[in-house]
Short mmCIF file of C-alpha atoms in Angstrom, two decimals:
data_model
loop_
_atom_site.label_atom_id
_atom_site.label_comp_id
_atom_site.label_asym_id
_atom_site.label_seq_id
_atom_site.Cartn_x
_atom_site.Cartn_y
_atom_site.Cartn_z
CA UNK A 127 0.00 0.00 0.00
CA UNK A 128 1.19 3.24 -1.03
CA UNK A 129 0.84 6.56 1.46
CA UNK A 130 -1.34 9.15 0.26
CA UNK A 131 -0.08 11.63 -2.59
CA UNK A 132 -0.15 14.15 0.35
CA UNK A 133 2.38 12.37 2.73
CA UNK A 134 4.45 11.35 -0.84
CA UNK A 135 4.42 15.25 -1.43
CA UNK A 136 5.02 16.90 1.62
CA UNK A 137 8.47 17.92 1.85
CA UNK A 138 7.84 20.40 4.78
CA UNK A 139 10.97 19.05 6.75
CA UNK A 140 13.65 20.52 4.11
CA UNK A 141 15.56 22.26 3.72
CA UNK A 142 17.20 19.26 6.39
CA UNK A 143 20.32 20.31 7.99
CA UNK A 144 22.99 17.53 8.34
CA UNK A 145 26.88 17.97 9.92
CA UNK A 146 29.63 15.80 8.33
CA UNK A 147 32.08 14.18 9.68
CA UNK A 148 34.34 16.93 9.66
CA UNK A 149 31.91 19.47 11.09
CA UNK A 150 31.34 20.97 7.97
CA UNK A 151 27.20 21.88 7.42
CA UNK A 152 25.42 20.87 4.82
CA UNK A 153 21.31 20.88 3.52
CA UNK A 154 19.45 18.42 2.00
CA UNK A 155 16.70 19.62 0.05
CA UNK A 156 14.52 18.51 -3.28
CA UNK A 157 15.92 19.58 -6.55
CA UNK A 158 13.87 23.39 -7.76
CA UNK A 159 13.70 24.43 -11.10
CA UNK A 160 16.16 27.55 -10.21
CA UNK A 161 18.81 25.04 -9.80
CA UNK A 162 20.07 24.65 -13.01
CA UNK A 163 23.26 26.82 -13.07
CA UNK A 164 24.22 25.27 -9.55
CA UNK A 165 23.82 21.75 -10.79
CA UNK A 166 25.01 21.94 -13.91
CA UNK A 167 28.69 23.71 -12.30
CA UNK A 168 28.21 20.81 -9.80
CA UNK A 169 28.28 17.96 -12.89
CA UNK A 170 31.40 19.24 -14.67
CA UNK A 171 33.32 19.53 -11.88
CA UNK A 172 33.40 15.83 -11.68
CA UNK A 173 36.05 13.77 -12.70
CA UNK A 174 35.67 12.79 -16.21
CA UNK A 175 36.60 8.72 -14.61
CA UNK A 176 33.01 9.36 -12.78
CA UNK A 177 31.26 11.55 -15.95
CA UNK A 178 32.07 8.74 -18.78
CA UNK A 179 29.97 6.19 -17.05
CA UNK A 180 26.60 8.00 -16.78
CA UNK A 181 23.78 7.56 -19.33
CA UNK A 182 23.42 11.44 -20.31
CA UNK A 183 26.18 14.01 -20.75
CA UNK A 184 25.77 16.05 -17.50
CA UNK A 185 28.38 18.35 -18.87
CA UNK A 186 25.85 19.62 -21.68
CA UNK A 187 23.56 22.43 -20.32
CA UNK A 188 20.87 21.07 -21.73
CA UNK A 189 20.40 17.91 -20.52
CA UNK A 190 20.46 19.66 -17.00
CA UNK A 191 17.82 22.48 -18.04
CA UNK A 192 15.52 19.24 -18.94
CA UNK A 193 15.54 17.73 -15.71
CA UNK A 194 15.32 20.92 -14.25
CA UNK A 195 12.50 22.12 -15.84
CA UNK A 196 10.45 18.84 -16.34
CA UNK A 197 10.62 18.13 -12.15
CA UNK A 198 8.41 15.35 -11.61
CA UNK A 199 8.45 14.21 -7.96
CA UNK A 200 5.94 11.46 -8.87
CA UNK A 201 8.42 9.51 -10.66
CA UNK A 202 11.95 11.09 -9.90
CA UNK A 203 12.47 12.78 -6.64
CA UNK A 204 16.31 14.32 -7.26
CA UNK A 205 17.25 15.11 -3.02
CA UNK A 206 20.40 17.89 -3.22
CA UNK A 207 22.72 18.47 -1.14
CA UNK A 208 23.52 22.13 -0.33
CA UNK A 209 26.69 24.10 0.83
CA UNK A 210 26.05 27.37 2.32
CA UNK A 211 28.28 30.67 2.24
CA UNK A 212 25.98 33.39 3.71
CA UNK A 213 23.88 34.20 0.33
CA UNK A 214 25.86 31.74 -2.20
CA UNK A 215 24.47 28.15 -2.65
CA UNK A 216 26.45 25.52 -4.22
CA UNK A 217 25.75 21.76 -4.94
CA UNK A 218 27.98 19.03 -3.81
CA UNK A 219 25.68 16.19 -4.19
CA UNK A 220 23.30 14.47 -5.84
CA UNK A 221 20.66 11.51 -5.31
CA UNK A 222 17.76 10.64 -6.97
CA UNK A 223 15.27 8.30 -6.61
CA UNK A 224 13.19 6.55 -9.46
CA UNK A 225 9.90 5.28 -9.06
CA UNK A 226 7.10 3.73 -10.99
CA UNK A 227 3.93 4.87 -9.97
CA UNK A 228 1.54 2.46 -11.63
CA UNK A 229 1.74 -0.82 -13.44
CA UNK A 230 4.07 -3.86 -12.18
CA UNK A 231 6.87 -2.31 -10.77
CA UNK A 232 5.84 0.13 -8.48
CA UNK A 233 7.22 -1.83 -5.52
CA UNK A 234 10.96 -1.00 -7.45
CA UNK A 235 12.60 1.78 -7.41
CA UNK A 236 16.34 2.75 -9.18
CA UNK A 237 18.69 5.17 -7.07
CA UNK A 238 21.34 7.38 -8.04
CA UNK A 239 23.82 9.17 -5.84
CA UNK A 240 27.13 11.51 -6.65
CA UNK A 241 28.88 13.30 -4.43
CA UNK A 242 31.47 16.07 -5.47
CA UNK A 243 35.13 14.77 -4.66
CA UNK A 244 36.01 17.46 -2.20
CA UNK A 245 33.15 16.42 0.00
CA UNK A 246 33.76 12.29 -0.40
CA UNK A 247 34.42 9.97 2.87
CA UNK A 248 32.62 12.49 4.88
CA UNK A 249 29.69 10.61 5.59
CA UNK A 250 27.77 12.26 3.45
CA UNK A 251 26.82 9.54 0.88
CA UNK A 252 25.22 7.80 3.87
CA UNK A 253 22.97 10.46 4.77
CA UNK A 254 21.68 10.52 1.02
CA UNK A 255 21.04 7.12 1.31
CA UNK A 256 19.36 7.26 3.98
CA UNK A 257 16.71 10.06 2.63
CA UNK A 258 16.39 7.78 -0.58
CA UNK A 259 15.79 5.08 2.57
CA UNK A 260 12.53 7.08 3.94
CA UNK A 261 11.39 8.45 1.03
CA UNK A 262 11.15 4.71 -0.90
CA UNK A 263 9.79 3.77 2.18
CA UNK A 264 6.99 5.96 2.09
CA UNK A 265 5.93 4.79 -1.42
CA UNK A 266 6.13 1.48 -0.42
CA UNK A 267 9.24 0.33 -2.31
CA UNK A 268 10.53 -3.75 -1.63
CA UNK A 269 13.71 -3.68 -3.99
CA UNK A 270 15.97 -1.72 -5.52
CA UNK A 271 17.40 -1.84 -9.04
CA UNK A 272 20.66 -0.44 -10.72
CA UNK A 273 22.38 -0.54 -14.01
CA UNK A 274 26.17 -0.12 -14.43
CA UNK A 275 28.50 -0.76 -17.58
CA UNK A 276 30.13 -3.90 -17.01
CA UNK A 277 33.44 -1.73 -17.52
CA UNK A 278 32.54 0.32 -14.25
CA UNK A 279 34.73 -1.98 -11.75
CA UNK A 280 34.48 0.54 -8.96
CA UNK A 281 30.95 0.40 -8.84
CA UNK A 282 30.18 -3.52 -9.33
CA UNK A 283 32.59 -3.74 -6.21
CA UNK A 284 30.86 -1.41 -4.66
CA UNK A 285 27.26 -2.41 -5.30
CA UNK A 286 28.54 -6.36 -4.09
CA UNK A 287 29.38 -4.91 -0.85
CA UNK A 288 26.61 -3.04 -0.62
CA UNK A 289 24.46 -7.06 -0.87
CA UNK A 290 23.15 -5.73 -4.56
CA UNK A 291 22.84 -9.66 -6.24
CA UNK A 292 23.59 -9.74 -10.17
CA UNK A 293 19.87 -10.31 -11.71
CA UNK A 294 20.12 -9.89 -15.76
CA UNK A 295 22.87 -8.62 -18.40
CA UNK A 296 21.68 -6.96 -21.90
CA UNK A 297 24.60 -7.51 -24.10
CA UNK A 298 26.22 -4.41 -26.11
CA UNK A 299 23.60 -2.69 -24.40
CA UNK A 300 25.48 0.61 -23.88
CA UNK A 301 27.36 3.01 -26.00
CA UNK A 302 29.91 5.09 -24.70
CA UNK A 303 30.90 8.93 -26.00
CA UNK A 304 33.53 6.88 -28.30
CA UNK A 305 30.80 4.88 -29.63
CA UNK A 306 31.58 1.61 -28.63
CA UNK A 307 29.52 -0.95 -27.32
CA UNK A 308 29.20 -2.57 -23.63
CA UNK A 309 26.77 -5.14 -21.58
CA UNK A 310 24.53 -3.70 -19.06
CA UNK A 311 24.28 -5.05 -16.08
CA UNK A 312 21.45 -5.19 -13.99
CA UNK A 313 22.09 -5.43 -9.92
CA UNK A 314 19.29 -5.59 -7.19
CA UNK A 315 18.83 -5.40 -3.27
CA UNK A 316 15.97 -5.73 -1.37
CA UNK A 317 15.43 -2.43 0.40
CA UNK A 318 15.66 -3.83 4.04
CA UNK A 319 18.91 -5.80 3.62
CA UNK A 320 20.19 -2.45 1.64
CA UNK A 321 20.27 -0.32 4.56
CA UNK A 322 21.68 -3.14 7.21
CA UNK A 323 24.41 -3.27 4.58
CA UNK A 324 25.26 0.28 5.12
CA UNK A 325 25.56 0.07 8.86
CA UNK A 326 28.29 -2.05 8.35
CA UNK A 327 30.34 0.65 5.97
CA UNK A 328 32.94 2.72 7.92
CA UNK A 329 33.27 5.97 6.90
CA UNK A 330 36.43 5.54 4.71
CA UNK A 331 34.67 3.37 2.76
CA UNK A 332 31.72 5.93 2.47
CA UNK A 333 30.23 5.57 -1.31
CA UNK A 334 30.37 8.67 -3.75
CA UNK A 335 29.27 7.40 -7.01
CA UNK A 336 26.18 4.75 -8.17
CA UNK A 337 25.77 6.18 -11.59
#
């Protein structure tokens, strides 16, 4: 059973102040449409090793005015993270959470997090997780579903120690800016076991990137 669109909707408890690891204050809030600018600096100041494995080109403006100005909370809920300097915002994270709203799969939901490299093994990746955590919770999510390249190493080790299970491959799935070819794979978690997994992550080991 799925909470009312009400409950799904009410984000009344952001902007959500959290304190990292190294004291540093940051604020978790839903994406707006006035983020573009912020998010788009955000994307290409990532490593191009972390940019060459994601589906769109964040670096193109865009692709970042389209999710920006098609936000639909229904069926992707993007939660930023926020660094304040008096009047200046800037964006040094990024999760999202997909979900179907109708039809089969609306217990499943796909997650995506990416956190800027000055603010990695702070602890912050867990409390994105745990926001995706509630919120999936709330629209009563059972499992959730990834995709990586095959040629992403870092995150298949990763998403192993995480308890994510191997569940389908789509050969030459996936084309990269070069235009060649890789299989897609396709790992899942149930959404209980995902968050006991995360207990057990120390803080070095704190995730930055599930593309």
């Amino acid at each position: 059973m799925h909470s009312g669109d009400s409950e799904l909707m009410d984000f009344s408890e952001y902007p959500k102040r959290v304190e990292l690891a190294d004291g540093l204050e940051v604020w978790l809030r839903p994406m707006r449409r006035d983020d573009r600018d912020r998010l788009h600096k955000f994307f290409k100041e990532l490593p191009l090793r972390d940019r060459r494995y994601f589906k769109h080109d964040v670096t193109q403006r865009e692709v970042v005015t389209n999710w920006c100005q098609n936000l639909d909370y229904d069926q992707v809920l993007p939660i930023l993270a926020i660094k304040r300097d008096n009047d200046h915002e800037q964006v040094v994270a990024d999760a999202t959470l997909h979900t179907e709203r109708h039809g089969w799969s609306t217990h499943v939901a796909r997650i995506r997090i990416v956190i800027h490299p000055r603010l990695r093994k702070k602890g912050l990746g867990k409390f994105l997780l745990r926001e995706l955590y509630d919120r999936a919770i709330m629209r009563g999510v059972q499992k959730i579903q990834t995709e990586v390249r095959e040629d992403n190493r870092d995150a298949i080790a990763l998403l192993k120690r995480l308890g994510f299970k191997k569940e389908a491959v789509f050969k030459k799935h996936a084309m990269d800016s070069a235009g060649k070819l890789h299989d897609m794979l396709v790992f899942y978690n149930d959404l209980s076991d995902l968050w006991k997994k995360m207990d057990d992550l120390n803080q070095d080991y704190d995730f930055h990137v599930v593309p």
